[in-house]
mmCIF file of N, CA and C in Angstrom:
data_model
loop_
_atom_site.group_PDB
_atom_site.id
_atom_site.type_symbol
_atom_site.label_atom_id
_atom_site.label_comp_id
_atom_site.label_asym_id
_atom_site.label_seq_id
_atom_site.Cartn_x
_atom_site.Cartn_y
_atom_site.Cartn_z
ATOM 1 N N MET A 2 0.850 -1.186 0.012
ATOM 2 C CA MET A 2 0.000 0.004 -0.017
ATOM 3 C C MET A 2 0.906 1.241 -0.010
ATOM 4 N N LYS A 3 0.606 2.119 -0.919
ATOM 5 C CA LYS A 3 1.382 3.371 -1.064
ATOM 6 C C LYS A 3 0.488 4.550 -0.676
ATOM 7 N N ILE A 4 1.055 5.500 0.066
ATOM 8 C CA ILE A 4 0.315 6.692 0.462
ATOM 9 C C ILE A 4 0.942 7.908 -0.219
ATOM 10 N N ILE A 5 0.122 8.656 -0.914
ATOM 11 C CA ILE A 5 0.579 9.869 -1.610
ATOM 12 C C ILE A 5 -0.005 11.077 -0.832
ATOM 13 N N GLN A 6 0.849 11.847 -0.223
ATOM 14 C CA GLN A 6 0.442 13.021 0.531
ATOM 15 C C GLN A 6 0.427 14.230 -0.384
ATOM 16 N N LEU A 7 -0.707 14.901 -0.484
ATOM 17 C CA LEU A 7 -0.840 16.075 -1.317
ATOM 18 C C LEU A 7 -1.174 17.277 -0.447
ATOM 19 N N SER A 8 -1.009 18.481 -0.940
ATOM 20 C CA SER A 8 -1.291 19.672 -0.121
ATOM 21 C C SER A 8 -2.765 19.738 0.294
ATOM 22 N N TYR A 9 -3.625 19.145 -0.480
ATOM 23 C CA TYR A 9 -5.072 19.223 -0.228
ATOM 24 C C TYR A 9 -5.693 17.909 0.253
ATOM 25 N N GLY A 10 -4.881 16.875 0.367
ATOM 26 C CA GLY A 10 -5.443 15.601 0.796
ATOM 27 C C GLY A 10 -4.476 14.440 0.669
ATOM 28 N N THR A 11 -5.021 13.235 0.739
ATOM 29 C CA THR A 11 -4.225 12.013 0.690
ATOM 30 C C THR A 11 -4.842 11.041 -0.278
ATOM 31 N N ILE A 12 -3.989 10.366 -1.065
ATOM 32 C CA ILE A 12 -4.450 9.297 -1.946
ATOM 33 C C ILE A 12 -3.705 8.032 -1.471
ATOM 34 N N ILE A 13 -4.507 7.007 -1.120
ATOM 35 C CA ILE A 13 -3.942 5.735 -0.660
ATOM 36 C C ILE A 13 -4.187 4.694 -1.738
ATOM 37 N N LEU A 14 -3.097 4.158 -2.292
ATOM 38 C CA LEU A 14 -3.215 3.140 -3.321
ATOM 39 C C LEU A 14 -3.498 1.819 -2.641
ATOM 40 N N LEU A 15 -4.742 1.379 -2.656
ATOM 41 C CA LEU A 15 -5.145 0.136 -2.008
ATOM 42 C C LEU A 15 -4.773 -1.105 -2.832
ATOM 43 N N GLU A 16 -4.907 -0.947 -4.139
ATOM 44 C CA GLU A 16 -4.574 -1.998 -5.086
ATOM 45 C C GLU A 16 -4.018 -1.285 -6.323
ATOM 46 N N GLU A 17 -3.548 -2.028 -7.304
ATOM 47 C CA GLU A 17 -2.984 -1.378 -8.474
ATOM 48 C C GLU A 17 -4.007 -0.564 -9.247
ATOM 49 N N ASN A 18 -5.288 -0.890 -9.049
ATOM 50 C CA ASN A 18 -6.343 -0.171 -9.780
ATOM 51 C C ASN A 18 -7.447 0.362 -8.882
ATOM 52 N N ILE A 19 -7.195 0.483 -7.584
ATOM 53 C CA ILE A 19 -8.154 1.052 -6.655
ATOM 54 C C ILE A 19 -7.422 1.984 -5.680
ATOM 55 N N ALA A 20 -7.939 3.208 -5.546
ATOM 56 C CA ALA A 20 -7.348 4.193 -4.629
ATOM 57 C C ALA A 20 -8.434 4.768 -3.703
ATOM 58 N N GLU A 21 -7.987 5.063 -2.494
ATOM 59 C CA GLU A 21 -8.834 5.746 -1.537
ATOM 60 C C GLU A 21 -8.408 7.215 -1.525
ATOM 61 N N VAL A 22 -9.383 8.100 -1.603
ATOM 62 C CA VAL A 22 -9.101 9.542 -1.655
ATOM 63 C C VAL A 22 -9.708 10.207 -0.419
ATOM 64 N N ILE A 23 -8.892 10.952 0.299
ATOM 65 C CA ILE A 23 -9.323 11.691 1.487
ATOM 66 C C ILE A 23 -8.885 13.108 1.319
ATOM 67 N N ILE A 24 -9.868 14.024 1.167
ATOM 68 C CA ILE A 24 -9.562 15.468 1.025
ATOM 69 C C ILE A 24 -9.541 16.065 2.406
ATOM 70 N N ASN A 25 -8.614 16.967 2.670
ATOM 71 C CA ASN A 25 -8.452 17.561 3.998
ATOM 72 C C ASN A 25 -9.612 18.472 4.387
ATOM 73 N N GLU A 26 -9.760 18.599 5.688
ATOM 74 C CA GLU A 26 -10.805 19.449 6.268
ATOM 75 C C GLU A 26 -10.673 20.899 5.775
ATOM 76 N N GLY A 27 -11.847 21.468 5.346
ATOM 77 C CA GLY A 27 -11.899 22.888 4.961
ATOM 78 C C GLY A 27 -11.376 23.270 3.597
ATOM 79 N N VAL A 28 -10.859 22.301 2.846
ATOM 80 C CA VAL A 28 -10.277 22.594 1.529
ATOM 81 C C VAL A 28 -11.393 23.023 0.563
ATOM 82 N N VAL A 29 -11.117 23.991 -0.263
ATOM 83 C CA VAL A 29 -11.971 24.340 -1.376
ATOM 84 C C VAL A 29 -11.200 23.935 -2.639
ATOM 85 N N MET A 30 -11.660 22.833 -3.251
ATOM 86 C CA MET A 30 -10.999 22.307 -4.442
ATOM 87 C C MET A 30 -11.243 23.264 -5.634
ATOM 88 N N ASP A 31 -10.172 23.624 -6.331
ATOM 89 C CA ASP A 31 -10.346 24.417 -7.540
ATOM 90 C C ASP A 31 -9.867 23.620 -8.762
ATOM 91 N N ILE A 32 -9.986 24.205 -9.927
ATOM 92 C CA ILE A 32 -9.679 23.464 -11.158
ATOM 93 C C ILE A 32 -8.214 23.006 -11.223
ATOM 94 N N ALA A 33 -7.291 23.789 -10.715
ATOM 95 C CA ALA A 33 -5.865 23.400 -10.706
ATOM 96 C C ALA A 33 -5.687 22.163 -9.832
ATOM 97 N N MET A 34 -6.337 22.125 -8.687
ATOM 98 C CA MET A 34 -6.271 20.957 -7.788
ATOM 99 C C MET A 34 -6.882 19.713 -8.475
ATOM 100 N N ILE A 35 -7.995 19.910 -9.150
ATOM 101 C CA ILE A 35 -8.660 18.773 -9.825
ATOM 102 C C ILE A 35 -7.716 18.239 -10.932
ATOM 103 N N ASP A 36 -7.151 19.115 -11.720
ATOM 104 C CA ASP A 36 -6.208 18.688 -12.758
ATOM 105 C C ASP A 36 -5.038 17.922 -12.171
ATOM 106 N N HIS A 37 -4.488 18.448 -11.053
ATOM 107 C CA HIS A 37 -3.381 17.765 -10.397
ATOM 108 C C HIS A 37 -3.796 16.405 -9.860
ATOM 109 N N TYR A 38 -4.937 16.361 -9.243
ATOM 110 C CA TYR A 38 -5.523 15.138 -8.689
ATOM 111 C C TYR A 38 -5.690 14.083 -9.788
ATOM 112 N N HIS A 39 -6.241 14.503 -10.929
ATOM 113 C CA HIS A 39 -6.402 13.583 -12.085
ATOM 114 C C HIS A 39 -5.038 13.064 -12.548
ATOM 115 N N ASP A 40 -4.043 13.956 -12.633
ATOM 116 C CA ASP A 40 -2.726 13.563 -13.078
ATOM 117 C C ASP A 40 -2.087 12.529 -12.103
ATOM 118 N N VAL A 41 -2.265 12.750 -10.795
ATOM 119 C CA VAL A 41 -1.736 11.835 -9.808
ATOM 120 C C VAL A 41 -2.398 10.448 -9.968
ATOM 121 N N LEU A 42 -3.718 10.450 -10.150
ATOM 122 C CA LEU A 42 -4.429 9.179 -10.327
ATOM 123 C C LEU A 42 -3.908 8.436 -11.573
ATOM 124 N N LYS A 43 -3.810 9.154 -12.683
ATOM 125 C CA LYS A 43 -3.376 8.511 -13.941
ATOM 126 C C LYS A 43 -1.943 8.003 -13.890
ATOM 127 N N SER A 44 -1.070 8.696 -13.150
ATOM 128 C CA SER A 44 0.324 8.286 -13.104
ATOM 129 C C SER A 44 0.624 7.233 -12.055
ATOM 130 N N ASN A 45 -0.335 6.971 -11.149
ATOM 131 C CA ASN A 45 -0.064 6.025 -10.060
ATOM 132 C C ASN A 45 -0.969 4.776 -10.054
ATOM 133 N N LEU A 46 -2.003 4.791 -10.864
ATOM 134 C CA LEU A 46 -2.923 3.661 -10.916
ATOM 135 C C LEU A 46 -2.895 2.987 -12.253
ATOM 136 N N LYS A 47 -3.185 1.712 -12.269
ATOM 137 C CA LYS A 47 -3.299 0.982 -13.543
ATOM 138 C C LYS A 47 -4.704 1.198 -14.073
ATOM 139 N N ALA A 48 -4.829 1.774 -15.220
ATOM 140 C CA ALA A 48 -6.126 2.073 -15.835
ATOM 141 C C ALA A 48 -6.695 0.796 -16.498
ATOM 142 N N PRO A 49 -7.999 0.666 -16.473
ATOM 143 C CA PRO A 49 -9.001 1.503 -15.818
ATOM 144 C C PRO A 49 -8.979 1.257 -14.279
ATOM 145 N N PHE A 50 -9.418 2.264 -13.527
ATOM 146 C CA PHE A 50 -9.362 2.157 -12.090
ATOM 147 C C PHE A 50 -10.616 2.669 -11.409
ATOM 148 N N SER A 51 -10.707 2.374 -10.107
ATOM 149 C CA SER A 51 -11.879 2.759 -9.317
ATOM 150 C C SER A 51 -11.417 3.559 -8.085
ATOM 151 N N LEU A 52 -12.337 4.366 -7.546
ATOM 152 C CA LEU A 52 -12.004 5.258 -6.437
ATOM 153 C C LEU A 52 -12.929 5.092 -5.254
ATOM 154 N N LEU A 53 -12.355 5.035 -4.090
ATOM 155 C CA LEU A 53 -13.081 5.036 -2.844
ATOM 156 C C LEU A 53 -12.909 6.455 -2.275
ATOM 157 N N ILE A 54 -13.977 7.237 -2.307
ATOM 158 C CA ILE A 54 -13.897 8.627 -1.824
ATOM 159 C C ILE A 54 -14.372 8.609 -0.377
ATOM 160 N N ASN A 55 -13.436 8.863 0.531
ATOM 161 C CA ASN A 55 -13.720 8.805 1.970
ATOM 162 C C ASN A 55 -13.987 10.254 2.452
ATOM 163 N N LYS A 56 -15.233 10.552 2.713
ATOM 164 C CA LYS A 56 -15.633 11.936 3.094
ATOM 165 C C LYS A 56 -15.578 12.083 4.611
ATOM 166 N N LYS A 57 -14.448 11.753 5.194
ATOM 167 C CA LYS A 57 -14.342 11.864 6.656
ATOM 168 C C LYS A 57 -14.162 13.307 7.097
ATOM 169 N N PHE A 58 -13.867 14.223 6.151
ATOM 170 C CA PHE A 58 -13.734 15.634 6.463
ATOM 171 C C PHE A 58 -14.706 16.422 5.608
ATOM 172 N N SER A 59 -14.932 17.671 6.006
ATOM 173 C CA SER A 59 -15.846 18.558 5.275
ATOM 174 C C SER A 59 -14.990 19.428 4.344
ATOM 175 N N TYR A 60 -15.355 19.473 3.065
ATOM 176 C CA TYR A 60 -14.649 20.254 2.054
ATOM 177 C C TYR A 60 -15.612 20.597 0.928
ATOM 178 N N SER A 61 -15.193 21.438 0.013
ATOM 179 C CA SER A 61 -16.100 21.833 -1.071
ATOM 180 C C SER A 61 -15.307 22.018 -2.364
ATOM 181 N N TYR A 62 -16.022 22.364 -3.423
ATOM 182 C CA TYR A 62 -15.471 22.557 -4.736
ATOM 183 C C TYR A 62 -15.949 23.895 -5.294
ATOM 184 N N ASP A 63 -15.086 24.616 -6.014
ATOM 185 C CA ASP A 63 -15.604 25.789 -6.710
ATOM 186 C C ASP A 63 -16.348 25.285 -7.967
ATOM 187 N N PHE A 64 -16.996 26.226 -8.664
ATOM 188 C CA PHE A 64 -17.846 25.882 -9.811
ATOM 189 C C PHE A 64 -17.102 25.092 -10.877
ATOM 190 N N TYR A 65 -15.928 25.533 -11.285
ATOM 191 C CA TYR A 65 -15.195 24.854 -12.359
ATOM 192 C C TYR A 65 -14.697 23.486 -11.902
ATOM 193 N N ALA A 66 -14.324 23.353 -10.674
ATOM 194 C CA ALA A 66 -13.878 22.063 -10.117
ATOM 195 C C ALA A 66 -15.060 21.087 -10.139
ATOM 196 N N GLN A 67 -16.249 21.550 -9.761
ATOM 197 C CA GLN A 67 -17.427 20.672 -9.770
ATOM 198 C C GLN A 67 -17.684 20.093 -11.129
ATOM 199 N N ARG A 68 -17.554 20.912 -12.162
ATOM 200 C CA ARG A 68 -17.856 20.480 -13.523
ATOM 201 C C ARG A 68 -16.811 19.540 -14.105
ATOM 202 N N ASN A 69 -15.578 19.628 -13.617
ATOM 203 C CA ASN A 69 -14.477 18.817 -14.126
ATOM 204 C C ASN A 69 -14.064 17.647 -13.244
ATOM 205 N N LEU A 70 -14.649 17.559 -12.079
ATOM 206 C CA LEU A 70 -14.345 16.520 -11.149
ATOM 207 C C LEU A 70 -14.651 15.121 -11.709
ATOM 208 N N ALA A 71 -13.691 14.223 -11.622
ATOM 209 C CA ALA A 71 -13.865 12.800 -12.007
ATOM 210 C C ALA A 71 -14.413 12.643 -13.439
ATOM 211 N N THR A 72 -13.862 13.396 -14.360
ATOM 212 C CA THR A 72 -14.297 13.277 -15.763
ATOM 213 C C THR A 72 -13.313 12.392 -16.545
ATOM 214 N N LEU A 73 -12.415 11.721 -15.868
ATOM 215 C CA LEU A 73 -11.464 10.820 -16.525
ATOM 216 C C LEU A 73 -12.161 9.596 -17.061
ATOM 217 N N LYS A 74 -11.873 9.271 -18.335
ATOM 218 C CA LYS A 74 -12.468 8.063 -18.921
ATOM 219 C C LYS A 74 -11.926 6.795 -18.265
ATOM 220 N N GLU A 75 -10.825 6.907 -17.552
ATOM 221 C CA GLU A 75 -10.205 5.754 -16.905
ATOM 222 C C GLU A 75 -10.943 5.280 -15.670
ATOM 223 N N ILE A 76 -11.865 6.124 -15.158
ATOM 224 C CA ILE A 76 -12.592 5.791 -13.918
ATOM 225 C C ILE A 76 -13.745 4.813 -14.216
ATOM 226 N N VAL A 77 -13.668 3.618 -13.587
ATOM 227 C CA VAL A 77 -14.716 2.616 -13.757
ATOM 228 C C VAL A 77 -15.865 2.902 -12.830
ATOM 229 N N ALA A 78 -15.562 3.109 -11.546
ATOM 230 C CA ALA A 78 -16.605 3.283 -10.529
ATOM 231 C C ALA A 78 -16.057 4.134 -9.380
ATOM 232 N N MET A 79 -17.014 4.759 -8.654
ATOM 233 C CA MET A 79 -16.624 5.475 -7.466
ATOM 234 C C MET A 79 -17.595 5.095 -6.342
ATOM 235 N N ALA A 80 -17.039 4.752 -5.211
ATOM 236 C CA ALA A 80 -17.818 4.501 -3.997
ATOM 237 C C ALA A 80 -17.501 5.644 -3.040
ATOM 238 N N VAL A 81 -18.537 6.315 -2.571
ATOM 239 C CA VAL A 81 -18.366 7.408 -1.673
ATOM 240 C C VAL A 81 -18.817 6.981 -0.261
ATOM 241 N N VAL A 82 -17.921 7.143 0.714
ATOM 242 C CA VAL A 82 -18.290 6.855 2.088
ATOM 243 C C VAL A 82 -18.678 8.182 2.735
ATOM 244 N N ALA A 83 -19.962 8.342 3.009
ATOM 245 C CA ALA A 83 -20.488 9.559 3.633
ATOM 246 C C ALA A 83 -20.933 9.225 5.026
ATOM 247 N N TYR A 84 -20.345 9.912 5.993
ATOM 248 C CA TYR A 84 -20.605 9.612 7.405
ATOM 249 C C TYR A 84 -21.799 10.408 7.971
ATOM 250 N N ASN A 85 -22.371 11.316 7.210
ATOM 251 C CA ASN A 85 -23.510 12.041 7.672
ATOM 252 C C ASN A 85 -24.368 12.457 6.477
ATOM 253 N N LYS A 86 -25.585 12.931 6.802
ATOM 254 C CA LYS A 86 -26.569 13.296 5.767
ATOM 255 C C LYS A 86 -26.023 14.436 4.863
ATOM 256 N N MET A 87 -25.328 15.362 5.436
ATOM 257 C CA MET A 87 -24.794 16.512 4.653
ATOM 258 C C MET A 87 -23.817 16.031 3.582
ATOM 259 N N ALA A 88 -22.895 15.146 3.948
ATOM 260 C CA ALA A 88 -21.917 14.620 3.005
ATOM 261 C C ALA A 88 -22.632 13.821 1.912
ATOM 262 N N SER A 89 -23.651 13.052 2.280
ATOM 263 C CA SER A 89 -24.404 12.287 1.342
ATOM 264 C C SER A 89 -25.147 13.187 0.374
ATOM 265 N N MET A 90 -25.783 14.238 0.889
ATOM 266 C CA MET A 90 -26.556 15.134 0.031
ATOM 267 C C MET A 90 -25.630 15.957 -0.890
ATOM 268 N N SER A 91 -24.472 16.364 -0.439
ATOM 269 C CA SER A 91 -23.583 17.118 -1.311
ATOM 270 C C SER A 91 -23.071 16.240 -2.442
ATOM 271 N N THR A 92 -22.868 14.972 -2.166
ATOM 272 C CA THR A 92 -22.442 14.018 -3.205
ATOM 273 C C THR A 92 -23.533 13.827 -4.237
ATOM 274 N N GLU A 93 -24.772 13.734 -3.760
ATOM 275 C CA GLU A 93 -25.920 13.564 -4.684
ATOM 276 C C GLU A 93 -26.052 14.785 -5.578
ATOM 277 N N VAL A 94 -25.856 15.957 -5.091
ATOM 278 C CA VAL A 94 -25.913 17.181 -5.865
ATOM 279 C C VAL A 94 -24.797 17.185 -6.928
ATOM 280 N N LEU A 95 -23.604 16.844 -6.526
ATOM 281 C CA LEU A 95 -22.495 16.786 -7.470
ATOM 282 C C LEU A 95 -22.746 15.748 -8.573
ATOM 283 N N GLU A 96 -23.315 14.643 -8.203
ATOM 284 C CA GLU A 96 -23.561 13.538 -9.184
ATOM 285 C C GLU A 96 -24.542 14.020 -10.276
ATOM 286 N N LYS A 97 -25.457 14.886 -9.942
ATOM 287 C CA LYS A 97 -26.505 15.315 -10.879
ATOM 288 C C LYS A 97 -26.025 16.454 -11.824
ATOM 289 N N LEU A 98 -24.879 17.022 -11.558
ATOM 290 C CA LEU A 98 -24.400 18.135 -12.427
ATOM 291 C C LEU A 98 -24.096 17.606 -13.828
ATOM 292 N N PRO A 99 -24.393 18.401 -14.823
ATOM 293 C CA PRO A 99 -24.035 17.994 -16.224
ATOM 294 C C PRO A 99 -22.523 18.045 -16.403
ATOM 295 N N ARG A 100 -21.980 16.983 -16.960
ATOM 296 C CA ARG A 100 -20.529 16.936 -17.249
ATOM 297 C C ARG A 100 -20.302 16.020 -18.446
ATOM 298 N N SER A 101 -19.112 16.059 -18.958
ATOM 299 C CA SER A 101 -18.818 15.279 -20.184
ATOM 300 C C SER A 101 -18.815 13.751 -19.928
ATOM 301 N N THR A 102 -18.609 13.338 -18.704
ATOM 302 C CA THR A 102 -18.548 11.916 -18.373
ATOM 303 C C THR A 102 -19.562 11.608 -17.291
ATOM 304 N N GLN A 103 -20.442 10.632 -17.532
ATOM 305 C CA GLN A 103 -21.391 10.241 -16.486
ATOM 306 C C GLN A 103 -20.694 9.379 -15.454
ATOM 307 N N TRP A 104 -21.046 9.553 -14.212
ATOM 308 C CA TRP A 104 -20.454 8.823 -13.095
ATOM 309 C C TRP A 104 -21.137 7.502 -12.866
ATOM 310 N N HIS A 105 -20.371 6.511 -12.524
ATOM 311 C CA HIS A 105 -20.907 5.237 -11.991
ATOM 312 C C HIS A 105 -20.525 5.278 -10.512
ATOM 313 N N LEU A 106 -21.506 5.714 -9.687
ATOM 314 C CA LEU A 106 -21.237 6.054 -8.330
ATOM 315 C C LEU A 106 -22.309 5.461 -7.362
ATOM 316 N N LYS A 107 -21.874 5.097 -6.208
ATOM 317 C CA LYS A 107 -22.795 4.615 -5.164
ATOM 318 C C LYS A 107 -22.307 5.185 -3.844
ATOM 319 N N ILE A 108 -23.274 5.621 -3.016
ATOM 320 C CA ILE A 108 -22.955 6.215 -1.692
ATOM 321 C C ILE A 108 -23.164 5.181 -0.589
ATOM 322 N N PHE A 109 -22.235 5.107 0.304
ATOM 323 C CA PHE A 109 -22.286 4.182 1.432
ATOM 324 C C PHE A 109 -22.082 4.893 2.762
ATOM 325 N N SER A 110 -22.486 4.266 3.862
ATOM 326 C CA SER A 110 -22.169 4.813 5.182
ATOM 327 C C SER A 110 -21.061 3.979 5.838
ATOM 328 N N ASP A 111 -20.749 2.841 5.237
ATOM 329 C CA ASP A 111 -19.742 1.913 5.771
ATOM 330 C C ASP A 111 -18.587 1.729 4.773
ATOM 331 N N ARG A 112 -17.347 1.978 5.209
ATOM 332 C CA ARG A 112 -16.193 1.886 4.319
ATOM 333 C C ARG A 112 -16.015 0.496 3.746
ATOM 334 N N GLU A 113 -16.164 -0.546 4.593
ATOM 335 C CA GLU A 113 -15.905 -1.888 4.111
ATOM 336 C C GLU A 113 -16.943 -2.307 3.044
ATOM 337 N N GLU A 114 -18.196 -1.923 3.244
ATOM 338 C CA GLU A 114 -19.220 -2.181 2.222
ATOM 339 C C GLU A 114 -18.897 -1.461 0.908
ATOM 340 N N ALA A 115 -18.434 -0.236 1.031
ATOM 341 C CA ALA A 115 -18.070 0.541 -0.166
ATOM 342 C C ALA A 115 -16.924 -0.145 -0.926
ATOM 343 N N LEU A 116 -15.934 -0.583 -0.188
ATOM 344 C CA LEU A 116 -14.763 -1.236 -0.803
ATOM 345 C C LEU A 116 -15.170 -2.565 -1.458
ATOM 346 N N LYS A 117 -16.047 -3.294 -0.819
ATOM 347 C CA LYS A 117 -16.543 -4.559 -1.382
ATOM 348 C C LYS A 117 -17.265 -4.320 -2.691
ATOM 349 N N TRP A 118 -18.136 -3.332 -2.741
ATOM 350 C CA TRP A 118 -18.854 -2.967 -3.957
ATOM 351 C C TRP A 118 -17.886 -2.548 -5.054
ATOM 352 N N LEU A 119 -16.916 -1.715 -4.669
ATOM 353 C CA LEU A 119 -15.946 -1.193 -5.612
ATOM 354 C C LEU A 119 -15.126 -2.311 -6.247
ATOM 355 N N ARG A 120 -14.678 -3.254 -5.421
ATOM 356 C CA ARG A 120 -13.906 -4.416 -5.963
ATOM 357 C C ARG A 120 -14.774 -5.208 -6.933
ATOM 358 N N HIS A 121 -16.044 -5.373 -6.619
ATOM 359 C CA HIS A 121 -16.954 -6.114 -7.480
ATOM 360 C C HIS A 121 -17.111 -5.396 -8.806
ATOM 361 N N GLU A 122 -17.313 -4.080 -8.773
ATOM 362 C CA GLU A 122 -17.499 -3.317 -10.013
ATOM 363 C C GLU A 122 -16.216 -3.298 -10.860
ATOM 364 N N GLN A 123 -15.089 -3.183 -10.202
ATOM 365 C CA GLN A 123 -13.775 -3.210 -10.933
ATOM 366 C C GLN A 123 -13.586 -4.560 -11.591
ATOM 367 N N GLU A 124 -13.865 -5.626 -10.858
ATOM 368 C CA GLU A 124 -13.702 -6.993 -11.372
ATOM 369 C C GLU A 124 -14.664 -7.239 -12.557
ATOM 370 N N ALA A 125 -15.911 -6.799 -12.401
ATOM 371 C CA ALA A 125 -16.883 -6.968 -13.469
ATOM 372 C C ALA A 125 -16.420 -6.244 -14.731
ATOM 373 N N HIS A 126 -15.902 -5.038 -14.568
ATOM 374 C CA HIS A 126 -15.405 -4.270 -15.699
ATOM 375 C C HIS A 126 -14.190 -4.952 -16.339
ATOM 376 N N ASP A 127 -13.269 -5.443 -15.518
ATOM 377 C CA ASP A 127 -12.069 -6.109 -16.018
ATOM 378 C C ASP A 127 -12.462 -7.382 -16.768
ATOM 379 N N ASN A 128 -13.423 -8.143 -16.281
ATOM 380 C CA ASN A 128 -13.858 -9.381 -16.959
ATOM 381 C C ASN A 128 -14.580 -9.095 -18.231
ATOM 382 N N LYS A 129 -15.260 -7.966 -18.327
ATOM 383 C CA LYS A 129 -16.020 -7.595 -19.532
ATOM 384 C C LYS A 129 -15.117 -7.338 -20.697
ATOM 385 N N LYS A 130 -13.917 -6.805 -20.443
ATOM 386 C CA LYS A 130 -13.021 -6.452 -21.552
ATOM 387 C C LYS A 130 -12.135 -7.620 -21.996
ATOM 388 N N ASP A 131 -12.167 -8.744 -21.266
ATOM 389 C CA ASP A 131 -11.359 -9.923 -21.631
ATOM 390 C C ASP A 131 -11.922 -10.639 -22.840
#
């Protein structure tokens, strides 16, 4: 397991094609951070890959970041662990925004359940392309 420390958060490489993302408390993600985040994912994960978004802290996105977040074609699925109603609702709002790439996303309250679903989705995708 490799941990990548960023100025705005942490990316934990759980498997060669699955990463856990934890954004720091109070961060306002902007387009430059999103671009950097996407570059880090592409250069450290084997594509296609899946993301476990751990919303253990409260953070937000500016308008341009919201529109460009997780638009990588390499993303198979995203599991979001939301520990409260506010985190869950903010994720639902983000999911509904128009963007160039539709998300394959599911929200969980339990990290292990989220990871189990993510592994299943990643495996299903990998088996489909064989």
